[in-house]
C-alpha positions as CSV (number, residue, x, y, z in Angstrom):
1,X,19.9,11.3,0.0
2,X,17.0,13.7,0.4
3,X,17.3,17.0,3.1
4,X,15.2,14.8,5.6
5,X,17.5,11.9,5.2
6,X,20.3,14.0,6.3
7,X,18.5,16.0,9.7
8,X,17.7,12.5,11.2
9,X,19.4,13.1,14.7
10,X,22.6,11.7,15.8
11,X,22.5,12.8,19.3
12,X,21.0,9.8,20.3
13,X,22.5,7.5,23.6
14,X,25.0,5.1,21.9
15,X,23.2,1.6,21.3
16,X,23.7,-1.3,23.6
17,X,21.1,-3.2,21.1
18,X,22.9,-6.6,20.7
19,X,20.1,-7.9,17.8
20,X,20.5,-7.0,13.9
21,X,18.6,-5.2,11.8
22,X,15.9,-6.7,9.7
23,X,18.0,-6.1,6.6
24,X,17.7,-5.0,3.0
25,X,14.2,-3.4,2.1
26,X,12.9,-5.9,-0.6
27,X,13.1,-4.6,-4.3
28,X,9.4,-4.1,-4.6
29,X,8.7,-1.8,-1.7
30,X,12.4,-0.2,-2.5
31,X,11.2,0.7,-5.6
32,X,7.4,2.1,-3.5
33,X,10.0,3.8,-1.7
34,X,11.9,5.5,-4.6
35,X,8.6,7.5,-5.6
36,X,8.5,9.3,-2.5
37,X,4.7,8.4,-2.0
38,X,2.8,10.9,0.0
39,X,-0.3,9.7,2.4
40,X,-3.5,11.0,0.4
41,X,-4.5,14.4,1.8
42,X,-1.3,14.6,4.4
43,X,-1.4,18.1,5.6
44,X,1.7,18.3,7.7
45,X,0.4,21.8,8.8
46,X,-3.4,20.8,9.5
47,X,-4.2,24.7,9.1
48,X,-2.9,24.7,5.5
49,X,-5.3,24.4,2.1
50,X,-2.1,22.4,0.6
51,X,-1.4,18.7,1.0
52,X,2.6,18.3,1.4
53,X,4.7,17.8,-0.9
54,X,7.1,14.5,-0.8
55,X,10.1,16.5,1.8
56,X,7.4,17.8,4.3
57,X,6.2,14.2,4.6
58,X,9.5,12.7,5.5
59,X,10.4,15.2,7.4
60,X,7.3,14.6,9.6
61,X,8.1,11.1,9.4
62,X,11.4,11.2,10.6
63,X,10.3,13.4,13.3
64,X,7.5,11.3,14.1
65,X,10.1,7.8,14.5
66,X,12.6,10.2,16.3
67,X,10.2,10.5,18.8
68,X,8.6,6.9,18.5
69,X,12.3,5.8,19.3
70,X,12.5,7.5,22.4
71,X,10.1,5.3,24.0
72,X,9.1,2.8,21.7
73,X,11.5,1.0,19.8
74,X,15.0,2.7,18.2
75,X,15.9,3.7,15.3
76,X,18.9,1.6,13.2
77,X,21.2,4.4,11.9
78,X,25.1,4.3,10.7
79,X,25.3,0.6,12.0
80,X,23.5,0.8,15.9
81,X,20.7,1.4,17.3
82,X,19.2,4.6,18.6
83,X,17.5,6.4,20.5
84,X,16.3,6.0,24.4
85,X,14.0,3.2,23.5
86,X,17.5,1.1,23.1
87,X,17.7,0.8,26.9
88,X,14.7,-1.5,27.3
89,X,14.4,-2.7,23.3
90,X,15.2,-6.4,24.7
91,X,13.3,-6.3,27.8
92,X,10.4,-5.4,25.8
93,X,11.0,-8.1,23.3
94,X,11.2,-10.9,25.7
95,X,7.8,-9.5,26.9
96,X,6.3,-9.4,23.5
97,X,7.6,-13.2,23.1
98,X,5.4,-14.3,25.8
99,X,2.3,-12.4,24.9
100,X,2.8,-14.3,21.8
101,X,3.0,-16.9,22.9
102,X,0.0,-16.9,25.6
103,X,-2.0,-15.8,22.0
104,X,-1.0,-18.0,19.9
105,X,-3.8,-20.1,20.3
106,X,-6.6,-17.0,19.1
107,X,-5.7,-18.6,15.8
108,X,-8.0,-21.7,16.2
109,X,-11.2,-19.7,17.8
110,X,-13.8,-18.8,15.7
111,X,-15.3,-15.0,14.7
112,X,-17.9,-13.2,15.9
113,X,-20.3,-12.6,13.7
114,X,-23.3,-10.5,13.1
115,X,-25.1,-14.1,14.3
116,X,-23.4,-16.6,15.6
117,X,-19.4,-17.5,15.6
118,X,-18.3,-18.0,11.9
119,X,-15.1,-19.3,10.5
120,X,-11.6,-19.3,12.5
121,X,-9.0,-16.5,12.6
122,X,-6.6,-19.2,10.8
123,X,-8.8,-18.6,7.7
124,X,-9.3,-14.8,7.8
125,X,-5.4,-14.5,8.9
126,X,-4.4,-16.7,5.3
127,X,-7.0,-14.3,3.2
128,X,-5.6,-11.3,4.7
129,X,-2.0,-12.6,4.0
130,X,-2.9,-12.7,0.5
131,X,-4.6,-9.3,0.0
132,X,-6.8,-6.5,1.3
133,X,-8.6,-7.7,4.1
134,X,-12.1,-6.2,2.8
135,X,-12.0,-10.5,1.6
136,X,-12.9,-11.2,4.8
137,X,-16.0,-8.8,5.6
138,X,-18.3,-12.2,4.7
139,X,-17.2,-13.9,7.9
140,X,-18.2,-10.8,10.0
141,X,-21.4,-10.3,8.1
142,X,-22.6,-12.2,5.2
143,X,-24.7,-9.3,3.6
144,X,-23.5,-6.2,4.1
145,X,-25.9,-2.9,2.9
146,X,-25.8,-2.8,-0.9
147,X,-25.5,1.6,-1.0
148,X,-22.9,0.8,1.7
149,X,-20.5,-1.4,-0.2
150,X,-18.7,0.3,-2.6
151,X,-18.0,3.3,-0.2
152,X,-16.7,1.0,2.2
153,X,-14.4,-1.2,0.0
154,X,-13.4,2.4,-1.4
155,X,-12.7,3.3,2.7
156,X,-10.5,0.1,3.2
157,X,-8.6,0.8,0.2
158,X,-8.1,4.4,0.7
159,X,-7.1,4.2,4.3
160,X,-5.2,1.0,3.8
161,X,-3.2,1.8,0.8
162,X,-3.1,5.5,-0.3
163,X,-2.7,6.5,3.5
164,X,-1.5,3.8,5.5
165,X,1.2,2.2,3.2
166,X,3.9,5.8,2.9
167,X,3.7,5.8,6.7
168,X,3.9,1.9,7.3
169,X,6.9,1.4,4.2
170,X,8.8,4.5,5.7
171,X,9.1,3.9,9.2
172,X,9.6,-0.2,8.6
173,X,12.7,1.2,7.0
174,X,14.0,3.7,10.4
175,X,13.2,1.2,12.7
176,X,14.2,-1.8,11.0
177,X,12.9,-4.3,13.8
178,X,13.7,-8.1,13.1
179,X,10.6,-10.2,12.9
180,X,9.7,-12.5,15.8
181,X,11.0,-15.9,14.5
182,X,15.1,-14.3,14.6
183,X,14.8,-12.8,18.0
184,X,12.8,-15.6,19.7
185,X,15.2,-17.9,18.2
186,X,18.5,-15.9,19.4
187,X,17.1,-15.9,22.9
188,X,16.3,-19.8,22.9
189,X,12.8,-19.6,22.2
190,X,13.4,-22.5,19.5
191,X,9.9,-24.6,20.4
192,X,8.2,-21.7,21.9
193,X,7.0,-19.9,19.2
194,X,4.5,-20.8,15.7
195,X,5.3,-19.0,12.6
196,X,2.8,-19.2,10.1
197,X,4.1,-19.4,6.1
198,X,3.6,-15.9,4.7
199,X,3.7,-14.5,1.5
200,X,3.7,-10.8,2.9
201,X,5.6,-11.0,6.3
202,X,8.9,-9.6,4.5
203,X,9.8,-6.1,6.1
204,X,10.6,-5.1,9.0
205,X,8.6,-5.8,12.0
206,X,7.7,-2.7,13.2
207,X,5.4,-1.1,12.5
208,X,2.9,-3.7,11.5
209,X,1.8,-2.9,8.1
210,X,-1.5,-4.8,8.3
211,X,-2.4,-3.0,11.6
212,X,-1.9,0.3,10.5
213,X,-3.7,-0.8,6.9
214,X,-6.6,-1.7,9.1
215,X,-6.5,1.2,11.5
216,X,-6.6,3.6,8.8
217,X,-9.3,1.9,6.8
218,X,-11.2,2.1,10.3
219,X,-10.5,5.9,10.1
220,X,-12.0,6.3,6.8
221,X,-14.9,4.6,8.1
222,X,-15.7,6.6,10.6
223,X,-14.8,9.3,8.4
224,X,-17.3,8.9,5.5
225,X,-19.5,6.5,6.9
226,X,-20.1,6.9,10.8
227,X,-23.5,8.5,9.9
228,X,-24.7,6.3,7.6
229,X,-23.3,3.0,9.9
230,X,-25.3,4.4,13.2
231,X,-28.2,3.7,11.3
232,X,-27.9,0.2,11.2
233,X,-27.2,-1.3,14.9
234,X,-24.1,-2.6,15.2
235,X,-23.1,-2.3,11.8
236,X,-20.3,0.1,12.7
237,X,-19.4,-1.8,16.3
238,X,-19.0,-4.9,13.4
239,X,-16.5,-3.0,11.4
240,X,-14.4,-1.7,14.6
241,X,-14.0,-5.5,15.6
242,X,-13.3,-6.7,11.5
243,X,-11.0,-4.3,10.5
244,X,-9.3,-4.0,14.7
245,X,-9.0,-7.8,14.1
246,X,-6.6,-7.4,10.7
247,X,-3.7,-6.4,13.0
248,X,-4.0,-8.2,15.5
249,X,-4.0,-11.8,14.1
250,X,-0.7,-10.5,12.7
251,X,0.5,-11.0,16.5
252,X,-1.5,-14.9,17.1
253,X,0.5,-15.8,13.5
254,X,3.3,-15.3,14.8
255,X,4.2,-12.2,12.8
256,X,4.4,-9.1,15.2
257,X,5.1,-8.4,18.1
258,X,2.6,-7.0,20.1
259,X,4.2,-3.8,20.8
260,X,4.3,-3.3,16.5
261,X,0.9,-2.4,17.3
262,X,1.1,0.2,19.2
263,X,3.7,1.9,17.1
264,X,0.4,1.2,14.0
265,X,-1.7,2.9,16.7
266,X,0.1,5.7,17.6
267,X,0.9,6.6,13.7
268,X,-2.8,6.6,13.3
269,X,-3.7,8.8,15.9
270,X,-1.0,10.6,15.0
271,X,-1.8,10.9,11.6
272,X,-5.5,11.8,12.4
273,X,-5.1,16.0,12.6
274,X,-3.1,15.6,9.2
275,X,-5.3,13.9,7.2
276,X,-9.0,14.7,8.3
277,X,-8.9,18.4,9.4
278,X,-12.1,19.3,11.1
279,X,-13.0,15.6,11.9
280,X,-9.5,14.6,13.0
281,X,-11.1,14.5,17.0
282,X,-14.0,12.1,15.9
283,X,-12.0,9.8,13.9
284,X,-9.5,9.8,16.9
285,X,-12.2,9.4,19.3
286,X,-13.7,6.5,17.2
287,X,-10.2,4.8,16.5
288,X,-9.2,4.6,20.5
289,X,-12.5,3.2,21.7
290,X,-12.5,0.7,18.7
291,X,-8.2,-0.4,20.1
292,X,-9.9,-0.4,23.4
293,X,-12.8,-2.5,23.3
294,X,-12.2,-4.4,20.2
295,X,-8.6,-5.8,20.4
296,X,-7.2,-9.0,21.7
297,X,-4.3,-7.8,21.4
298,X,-4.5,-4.2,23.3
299,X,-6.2,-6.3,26.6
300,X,-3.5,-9.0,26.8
301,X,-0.8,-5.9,27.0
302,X,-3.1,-4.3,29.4
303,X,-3.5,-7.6,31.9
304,X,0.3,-8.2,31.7
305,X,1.6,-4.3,32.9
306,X,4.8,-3.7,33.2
307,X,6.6,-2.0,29.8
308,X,3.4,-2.3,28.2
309,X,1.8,0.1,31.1
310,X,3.3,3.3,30.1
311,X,3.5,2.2,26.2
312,X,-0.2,2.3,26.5
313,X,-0.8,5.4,28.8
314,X,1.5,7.2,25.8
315,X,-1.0,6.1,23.4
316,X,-3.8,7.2,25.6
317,X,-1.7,10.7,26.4
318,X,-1.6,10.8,22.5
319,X,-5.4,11.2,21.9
320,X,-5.6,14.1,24.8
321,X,-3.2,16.5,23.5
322,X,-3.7,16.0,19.8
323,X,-7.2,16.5,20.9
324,X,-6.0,20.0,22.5
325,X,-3.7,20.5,19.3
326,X,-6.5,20.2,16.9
327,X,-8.5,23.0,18.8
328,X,-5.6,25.1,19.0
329,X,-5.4,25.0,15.1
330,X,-9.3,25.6,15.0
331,X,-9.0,28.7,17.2
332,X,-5.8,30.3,15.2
């Protein structure tokens, strides 16, 4: 057990959470785990010319789920559930379940292309199940700019592996969320609700790996390549919507919850002032008008209110003060 294993709070409200855990991580992301990867160029103070070391990360990342659980989803700790989030955790489920649902049939429309509508989501979705999404990029635009596509296959791997994947593996393990298909089934939701076959839908449901993995490709993107992509109109409004689109047919398969993106949102924008220093407020910037305008997903939680109302105004709240953060560390 590491130091930031054992500072994980216990002074949370006792859990009324009736639902189980997901369960056991899976051998192949135990043994991710066991290294004790670090997000590439994690800074956990932004000011500092050192990327952290393997404790300062999970320190932050406990921190960071500590305070996701107080109005997100809770934390499963010592056999129960955790944190404030516990007192509307099934409330917010339900919710999700009928999102889903209402979504559900996203799967069957077709893409919007560079042209005209392409292939369906079904198709992307089953590529993307298989393996990094930058598979799909032909069914947003068939020819992308030759000097532009190794740097951007270089972005979505970057942000969606060497980044995304310590932060995504890590808190799937806290929060240890069961996947739609147990919960909609324990509250009689046995007809309401298509699961697609997966291959990589075996963690815990939130956060939603494939979201954040987009999210932070997104960041790289506008990153390294906002310049160059401004060039070209609406080359970089193209990749918002392709690589926005990876998490949220998670959510029509079936997969995720809606509300597992936000917690993939908020670690990104989180994660923004520790990873790209100087640019950390333009990536932001770029990242929450991509959610906003791009997603499915973001605008059916926005029409149907309620929980999802002050889920989203934190994520909007989270953009303003690390906004104010970042220039705090500029001026020190």
């Amino acid at each position: 057990m590491t130091q930031a294993d054992r500072t994980l709070s216990n002074s949370f409200a006792e859990s009324k959470l009736s639902f189980p855990p997901y369960g056991l991580i899976n051998t192949e992301n135990a043994r991710y785990l066991a290294t004790r990867p670090v997000p590439e160029g994690f800074r956990r103070d932004p000011t500092s010319p050192r990327p952290s070391d393997a404790e300062e990360w999970e320190e932050w990342l406990i921190e960071l789920a500590q305070e996701m659980s107080d109005f997100l989803w809770p934390i499963y700790q010592d056999n129960e559930w955790v944190g404030r989030a516990v007192a509307h955790a099934m409330d917010l489920t339900q919710i999700d379940l009928m999102v889903m649902q209402a979504l559900q049939p996203t799967m069957e429309e077709r893409i919007r292309g560079a042209i005209s509508p392409t292939d369906r989501h079904r198709i992307a979705w089953a590529h993307e199940d298989e393996g990094p999404p930058r598979f799909t990029l032909a069914l947003y635009q068939a020819v992308w700019p030759a000097e532009l596509e190794a740097d951007l296959n270089r972005a979505i791997l970057t942000g969606g592996v060497d980044i995304a994947r310590p932060a995504s593996q890590g808190l799937k393990k806290l929060f240890q969320r069961p996947r739609p298909q147990l919960t909609a089934l324990t509250l009689g939701l046995k007809d309401g609700l298509e699961v697609q076959p997966s291959k990589s839908a075996i963690t815990p449901s939130m956060i939603s790996g494939h979201c954040i993995q987009g999210t932070m490709a997104l960041a790289q993107v506008h990153y390294w390549l906002a310049d160059a992509a401004k060039q070209r109109p609406g080359l970089l409004q193209l990749l918002n919507r392709f690589l926005i689109d990876t998490g949220d047919r998670r959510v029509f398969a079936g997969l995720h919850y809606p509300s597992d993106n936000i917690g993939s949102w908020f670690v990104s924008l989180r994660l923004c002032a520790h990873v790209y220093g100087d640019g950390a407020a333009r990536v932001r910037s770029g990242l929450w008008s991509a959610i906003q305008e791009c997603s499915t997903v973001f605008k059916a939680m926005k029409e149907q209110g309620g929980l999802y109302t002050d889920l989203l105004a934190k994520l909007e709240a989270t953009v303003s003060s690390s906004s104010s953060a970042d220039q705090g560390a500029a001026a020190s």
